[in-house]
Amino acid sequence: MAAEQLTIGDLAKATDTKVETIRYYERIALLPAPGRTRGNYRSYSPEQLGRLSFIRRARDLGFSLAQVRELLSLSDQRRRSCEAVDAIAREHLAGVDRKIADLAALRRELGSIISQCGHGTVAECRIIEALSPIPTVVHRKSGKPDLRC
Amino acid sequence: MAAEQLTIGDLAKATDTKVETIRYYERIALLPAPGRTRGNYRSYSPEQLGRLSFIRRARDLGFSLAQVRELLSLSDQRRRSCEAVDAIAREHLAGVDRKIADLAALRRELGSIISQCGHGTVAECRIIEALSPIPTVVHRKSGKPDLRC
DNA sequence: ATTGACCCTGTAGTTGCTACAGGGTCCATA
DNA sequence: TATGGACCCTGTAGCAACTACAGGGTCAAT
């Protein structure tokens, strides 16, 4: 392989990505199909390494592949205002904030359920109990049963 | 349909679950196959409603289907100690804590990247820059490129 | 010549649903 | 009695974002 060129394994090591994942990115056209060697091995330029690093970094930060795709296409239009880039990042940040809030609420509830466990038998277990809301079943004369927790 | 029996739609409404999801739970044997009416409609007992409620509540609390399966099988052994139940719940709680910590770290990093955006052109955009660590090329044996901004 | 590490394609699995397509059933109303 | 609409049935395929083979080919060193 020529001096500057890299195998898929090199790329994988450099970016801490599985070889299969790189081929997957190629299949979904996130990475352009690289050249091939005489033996039909993929042969990457350093530029492709940069592109893959970008993708992996964005993925590590929790951007979806759709967002990554958009960021990549924006980053190619160097003279444009970076407003759209900023918007994507802010939107993602808001999503992360929502997720944190949701998990915090969940954590509180889970913690309180666990704290009630008296370590007795399953029959008396408060955890199981807390997970078993019994919905009331009300059969109405003129229609479908009305059921709620 | 007999007095106490419920259709799949009743169950869906009562537990805020899609009909397809209930059939999916049956397919993966999380719910037992119910009886059928003459017209081949699924016919559920209130007991099945309780089981589905349990599943949905646990899912809402972030337990995986594998964990739900385990909790369900434990909850059937009423005379056992609830140690195992407690362990699953605690393990899940620890997982939630890890996720919160990860997201908080991500949030900090994302926030700092965004704050550096000068709102100029894409060429000068710090967000894109922060996402584009240029890895050192060539065949390295150990370590990966420094992907920090 | 042989080994072993690497590469190739293609397909199927993962998790937890969700969305049809193409039919059948049930019941109230005209 | 016919018909319309709401509900139900099975089966299959799709989503994200990979991951894991199977069954082979290539390459460099010994």
Coordinates of C-alpha atoms (C1' of nucleotides) in Angstrom, one line a residue:
Chain A
M1 CA 0.0 0.0 0.0
A2 CA 1.2 3.5 -0.9
A3 CA 2.9 5.7 1.7
E4 CA 0.0 7.9 2.7
Q5 CA -2.7 5.3 2.2
L6 CA -4.4 3.5 5.1
T7 CA -6.1 0.1 5.3
I8 CA -9.5 -0.2 6.9
G9 CA -7.8 -1.7 9.9
D10 CA -5.5 1.3 10.3
L11 CA -8.6 3.6 10.2
A12 CA -10.3 1.4 12.7
K13 CA -7.4 1.5 15.2
A14 CA -6.9 5.3 14.7
T15 CA -10.6 6.1 15.4
D16 CA -11.4 3.3 17.8
T17 CA -14.1 2.0 15.5
K18 CA -14.9 -1.6 14.5
V19 CA -14.0 -2.5 10.9
E20 CA -17.6 -3.5 10.3
T21 CA -18.8 -0.1 11.4
I22 CA -16.6 1.6 8.9
R23 CA -18.0 -0.6 6.1
Y24 CA -21.5 0.1 7.5
Y25 CA -20.8 3.9 7.2
E26 CA -19.7 3.3 3.6
R27 CA -22.9 1.3 2.9
I28 CA -25.1 4.1 4.2
A29 CA -23.0 6.7 2.2
L30 CA -21.7 8.5 5.3
L31 CA -18.2 7.8 4.1
P32 CA -17.5 7.8 0.3
A33 CA -16.3 4.5 -1.2
P34 CA -12.5 4.6 -1.1
G35 CA -10.2 3.4 -3.8
R36 CA -9.0 -0.2 -3.9
T37 CA -5.7 -1.9 -4.0
R38 CA -4.8 -4.6 -6.5
G39 CA -6.0 -7.2 -4.0
N40 CA -9.3 -5.4 -3.7
Y41 CA -8.5 -3.9 -0.2
R42 CA -10.0 -0.6 0.6
S43 CA -7.4 2.2 0.5
Y44 CA -8.0 5.4 2.5
S45 CA -6.5 8.8 2.3
P46 CA -5.8 10.9 5.5
E47 CA -8.8 13.0 4.4
Q48 CA -11.1 10.1 4.9
L49 CA -9.5 9.5 8.3
G50 CA -10.5 13.1 9.2
R51 CA -14.0 12.5 8.1
L52 CA -14.3 9.4 10.1
S53 CA -12.9 11.1 13.1
F54 CA -15.5 13.8 12.8
I55 CA -18.3 11.2 12.6
R56 CA -17.0 9.3 15.6
R57 CA -16.5 12.4 17.7
A58 CA -20.0 13.6 16.9
R59 CA -21.4 10.2 17.7
D60 CA -19.6 10.2 21.0
L61 CA -21.3 13.4 21.8
G62 CA -24.6 11.7 21.1
F63 CA -25.5 13.2 17.7
S64 CA -27.6 10.9 15.6
L65 CA -26.3 9.7 12.3
A66 CA -28.9 11.9 10.6
Q67 CA -27.5 14.9 12.5
V68 CA -24.0 13.8 11.7
R69 CA -25.0 13.7 8.0
E70 CA -26.3 17.2 8.2
L71 CA -23.3 18.5 10.1
L72 CA -21.0 16.9 7.5
S73 CA -22.9 18.5 4.6
L74 CA -22.9 21.9 6.3
S75 CA -19.2 21.7 7.1
D76 CA -18.5 21.3 3.4
Q77 CA -20.1 24.7 2.7
R78 CA -17.3 26.7 4.2
R79 CA -18.5 30.1 3.3
R80 CA -22.0 29.8 4.7
S81 CA -22.9 31.2 8.1
C82 CA -22.6 28.6 10.8
E83 CA -26.1 29.4 12.1
A84 CA -27.5 26.0 11.1
V85 CA -24.6 24.3 12.7
D86 CA -25.2 26.2 15.9
A87 CA -28.9 25.3 15.7
I88 CA -28.3 21.6 15.4
A89 CA -25.9 21.6 18.3
R90 CA -28.3 23.7 20.5
E91 CA -31.2 21.4 19.7
H92 CA -29.1 18.4 20.6
L93 CA -28.1 20.1 23.9
A94 CA -31.8 20.7 24.7
G95 CA -32.4 17.0 24.0
V96 CA -29.6 16.0 26.4
D97 CA -31.1 18.3 29.0
R98 CA -34.5 16.7 28.6
K99 CA -32.9 13.2 28.9
I100 CA -31.0 14.2 32.1
A101 CA -34.2 15.6 33.6
D102 CA -36.1 12.4 32.7
L103 CA -33.4 10.2 34.2
A104 CA -33.2 12.2 37.3
A105 CA -37.0 11.8 37.9
L106 CA -36.7 8.1 37.2
R107 CA -33.8 7.9 39.6
R108 CA -35.8 9.5 42.4
E109 CA -38.7 7.1 41.9
L110 CA -36.5 4.1 41.6
G111 CA -34.6 5.1 44.7
S112 CA -37.7 5.5 46.7
I113 CA -39.1 2.2 45.6
I114 CA -35.9 0.4 46.5
S115 CA -35.7 2.0 49.9
Q116 CA -39.0 0.5 50.8
C117 CA -37.8 -3.1 50.3
G118 CA -38.0 -4.8 53.6
H119 CA -35.9 -7.8 52.4
G120 CA -38.6 -10.3 53.3
T121 CA -40.3 -12.7 50.9
V122 CA -41.4 -11.8 47.4
A123 CA -45.0 -11.9 48.6
E124 CA -44.3 -8.8 50.8
C125 CA -41.9 -7.2 48.4
R126 CA -42.6 -3.5 48.0
I127 CA -40.6 -3.4 44.8
I128 CA -42.9 -5.9 43.1
E129 CA -45.9 -4.1 44.7
A130 CA -44.8 -0.8 43.4
L131 CA -44.5 -2.3 39.9
S132 CA -48.0 -3.7 40.1
P133 CA -50.5 -1.0 39.9
I134 CA -53.9 -2.7 39.6
P135 CA -56.1 -1.0 37.0
T136 CA -59.7 -0.7 38.0
V137 CA -62.0 -2.4 35.6
V138 CA -65.4 -0.7 35.2
H139 CA -67.8 -2.3 32.8
R140 CA -70.2 0.3 31.5
K141 CA -73.7 -0.7 30.4
S142 CA -73.7 1.1 27.1
G143 CA -70.3 0.7 25.8
K144 CA -66.8 -0.6 26.3
P145 CA -65.3 -1.3 29.7
D146 CA -63.6 1.7 31.2
L147 CA -60.2 0.8 32.5
R148 CA -57.7 2.9 34.2
C149 CA -54.9 2.6 36.8
Chain B
M1 CA -67.4 -11.8 25.1
A2 CA -68.0 -13.0 28.7
A3 CA -68.5 -10.5 31.5
E4 CA -64.9 -10.3 32.9
Q5 CA -63.1 -10.8 29.7
L6 CA -61.3 -8.0 27.8
T7 CA -60.4 -7.5 24.2
I8 CA -56.9 -6.6 23.1
G9 CA -58.1 -3.1 22.5
D10 CA -59.5 -2.8 26.1
L11 CA -56.1 -3.9 27.4
A12 CA -54.3 -1.4 25.1
K13 CA -56.4 1.4 26.4
A14 CA -56.1 0.5 30.0
T15 CA -52.4 0.3 29.9
D16 CA -51.6 2.9 27.3
T17 CA -50.0 0.3 25.1
K18 CA -50.3 -0.1 21.3
V19 CA -52.2 -3.3 20.3
E20 CA -49.2 -4.3 18.2
T21 CA -47.0 -4.1 21.3
I22 CA -49.3 -6.5 23.2
R23 CA -49.2 -9.0 20.4
Y24 CA -45.4 -8.5 20.3
Y25 CA -45.2 -9.3 24.0
E26 CA -47.2 -12.4 23.4
R27 CA -44.9 -13.4 20.5
I28 CA -41.8 -13.1 22.7
A29 CA -43.6 -15.0 25.5
L30 CA -43.7 -12.2 28.0
L31 CA -47.5 -12.5 28.0
P32 CA -49.1 -16.0 27.8
A33 CA -51.3 -16.6 24.8
P34 CA -54.8 -15.8 25.9
G35 CA -58.0 -17.7 25.0
R36 CA -59.9 -16.9 21.9
T37 CA -63.5 -16.1 21.2
R38 CA -65.6 -17.8 18.5
G39 CA -64.5 -15.2 16.1
N40 CA -60.8 -15.8 16.9
Y41 CA -60.4 -12.6 18.9
R42 CA -58.0 -12.7 21.9
S43 CA -59.8 -12.8 25.2
Y44 CA -58.0 -11.6 28.3
S45 CA -58.7 -12.1 32.0
P46 CA -58.1 -9.3 34.5
E47 CA -55.1 -11.2 35.7
Q48 CA -53.5 -10.7 32.3
L49 CA -54.3 -7.0 32.6
G50 CA -52.3 -7.0 35.9
R51 CA -49.4 -8.7 34.2
L52 CA -49.3 -6.2 31.4
S53 CA -49.5 -3.3 33.8
F54 CA -46.5 -4.7 35.6
I55 CA -44.6 -4.9 32.4
R56 CA -45.4 -1.4 31.3
R57 CA -44.7 0.1 34.6
A58 CA -41.3 -1.6 34.7
R59 CA -40.6 -0.5 31.2
D60 CA -41.5 3.0 32.1
L61 CA -38.9 2.8 34.9
G62 CA -36.4 1.8 32.3
F63 CA -36.0 -1.9 33.0
S64 CA -35.1 -3.9 29.9
L65 CA -37.4 -6.6 28.7
A66 CA -34.8 -9.1 30.0
Q67 CA -35.0 -7.6 33.4
V68 CA -38.8 -7.5 33.2
R69 CA -38.8 -11.2 32.4
E70 CA -36.7 -11.9 35.4
L71 CA -38.8 -9.8 37.7
L72 CA -41.9 -11.5 36.4
S73 CA -40.6 -14.9 37.1
L74 CA -39.4 -13.9 40.5
S75 CA -42.7 -12.3 41.4
D76 CA -44.4 -15.6 40.8
Q77 CA -42.3 -17.3 43.5
R78 CA -44.1 -15.6 46.3
R79 CA -42.3 -17.4 49.2
R80 CA -38.8 -16.7 48.1
S81 CA -36.8 -14.0 49.6
C82 CA -36.9 -10.8 47.6
E83 CA -33.2 -10.5 47.6
A84 CA -32.9 -11.1 43.8
V85 CA -35.6 -8.5 43.1
D86 CA -33.7 -6.0 45.2
A87 CA -30.5 -6.8 43.3
I88 CA -32.1 -6.3 39.9
A89 CA -33.5 -3.0 41.0
R90 CA -30.3 -1.8 42.5
E91 CA -28.3 -2.8 39.5
H92 CA -30.7 -0.9 37.3
L93 CA -30.4 2.1 39.6
A94 CA -26.7 2.0 39.3
G95 CA -27.0 1.9 35.5
V96 CA -29.3 5.0 35.6
D97 CA -26.7 6.8 37.8
R98 CA -24.0 6.0 35.3
K99 CA -26.1 7.3 32.5
I100 CA -26.9 10.5 34.3
A101 CA -23.2 11.1 35.0
D102 CA -22.3 10.4 31.3
L103 CA -25.0 12.8 30.1
A104 CA -23.9 15.5 32.6
A105 CA -20.3 15.2 31.3
L106 CA -21.6 15.3 27.7
R107 CA -23.8 18.3 28.5
R108 CA -20.8 20.3 29.9
E109 CA -18.7 19.5 26.8
L110 CA -21.5 20.3 24.4
G111 CA -22.2 23.5 26.2
S112 CA -18.6 24.6 26.1
I113 CA -18.4 23.8 22.4
I114 CA -21.5 25.8 21.6
S115 CA -20.4 28.8 23.7
Q116 CA -17.4 29.1 21.5
C117 CA -19.4 29.6 18.3
G118 CA -18.7 33.1 17.0
H119 CA -21.6 33.0 14.5
G120 CA -19.4 33.7 11.6
T121 CA -18.9 31.4 8.6
V122 CA -18.7 27.7 8.7
A123 CA -15.0 28.0 7.9
E124 CA -14.4 29.7 11.2
C125 CA -17.0 27.7 13.1
R126 CA -15.6 26.4 16.4
I127 CA -18.3 23.8 16.6
I128 CA -17.2 22.1 13.4
E129 CA -13.6 22.6 14.6
A130 CA -14.3 21.0 17.9
L131 CA -15.8 18.0 16.1
S132 CA -12.8 17.7 13.7
P133 CA -9.9 16.5 15.7
I134 CA -7.2 15.7 13.2
P135 CA -5.7 12.4 14.1
T136 CA -2.1 11.8 13.6
V137 CA -1.7 9.6 10.6
V138 CA 0.6 6.7 10.0
H139 CA 0.4 3.2 11.4
R140 CA 0.5 3.6 15.1
K141 CA 0.8 0.5 17.4
S142 CA -0.9 1.9 20.5
G143 CA -3.1 4.7 21.6
K144 CA -5.7 6.5 19.5
P145 CA -5.6 10.1 18.3
D146 CA -6.4 12.8 20.9
L147 CA -10.0 13.6 20.1
R148 CA -10.4 16.4 22.6
C149 CA -11.1 20.0 21.6
Chain C
dA1 C1' 5.0 -24.0 1.4
dT2 C1' 2.7 -22.8 5.2
dT3 C1' 1.1 -20.0 8.8
dG4 C1' -1.6 -16.3 10.7
dA5 C1' -3.2 -11.8 10.4
dC6 C1' -5.6 -9.3 7.9
dC7 C1' -9.2 -8.2 4.2
dC8 C1' -13.5 -9.2 1.1
dT9 C1' -19.0 -9.9 0.4
dG10 C1' -23.3 -11.0 2.1
dT11 C1' -26.6 -12.0 5.4
dA12 C1' -28.8 -12.1 9.7
dG13 C1' -29.0 -10.9 14.5
dT14 C1' -29.6 -7.3 18.3
dT15 C1' -33.6 -4.2 21.2
dG16 C1' -38.2 -2.8 21.5
dC17 C1' -41.2 -1.8 19.2
dT18 C1' -44.2 0.3 15.0
dA19 C1' -46.4 0.2 10.4
dC20 C1' -48.5 -1.6 7.0
dA21 C1' -51.1 -5.1 3.7
dG22 C1' -54.8 -7.8 3.0
dG23 C1' -58.1 -9.8 5.0
dG24 C1' -62.1 -11.3 8.8
dT25 C1' -65.7 -10.1 12.7
dC26 C1' -69.1 -7.6 15.0
dC27 C1' -72.8 -4.5 15.8
dA28 C1' -75.7 -0.6 15.1
dT29 C1' -78.3 1.7 12.0
dA30 C1' -81.2 2.6 7.5
Chain D
dT1 C1' -81.3 -7.2 5.1
dA2 C1' -77.7 -4.7 3.7
dT3 C1' -74.0 -1.8 4.8
dG4 C1' -70.7 1.0 7.1
dG5 C1' -67.3 1.6 10.4
dA6 C1' -64.8 0.1 14.2
dC7 C1' -62.5 -3.3 15.7
dC8 C1' -59.8 -7.8 15.2
dC9 C1' -56.6 -11.4 12.7
dT10 C1' -51.8 -13.0 10.5
dG11 C1' -47.6 -12.0 8.5
dT12 C1' -43.9 -9.4 7.1
dA13 C1' -40.9 -5.5 6.9
dG14 C1' -39.0 -1.4 8.8
dC15 C1' -36.5 1.9 12.3
dA16 C1' -31.5 3.0 14.8
dA17 C1' -26.8 1.9 14.8
dC18 C1' -24.4 -1.3 14.7
dT19 C1' -22.4 -6.3 15.5
dA20 C1' -21.5 -11.1 14.4
dC21 C1' -20.8 -14.5 11.7
dA22 C1' -19.8 -17.7 7.4
dG23 C1' -17.1 -18.7 3.8
dG24 C1' -13.8 -17.2 1.3
dG25 C1' -9.3 -14.3 -0.7
dT26 C1' -4.6 -11.6 0.1
dC27 C1' -0.3 -10.7 2.1
dA28 C1' 4.0 -10.8 4.5
dA29 C1' 7.1 -13.5 7.2
dT30 C1' 9.0 -17.7 8.3

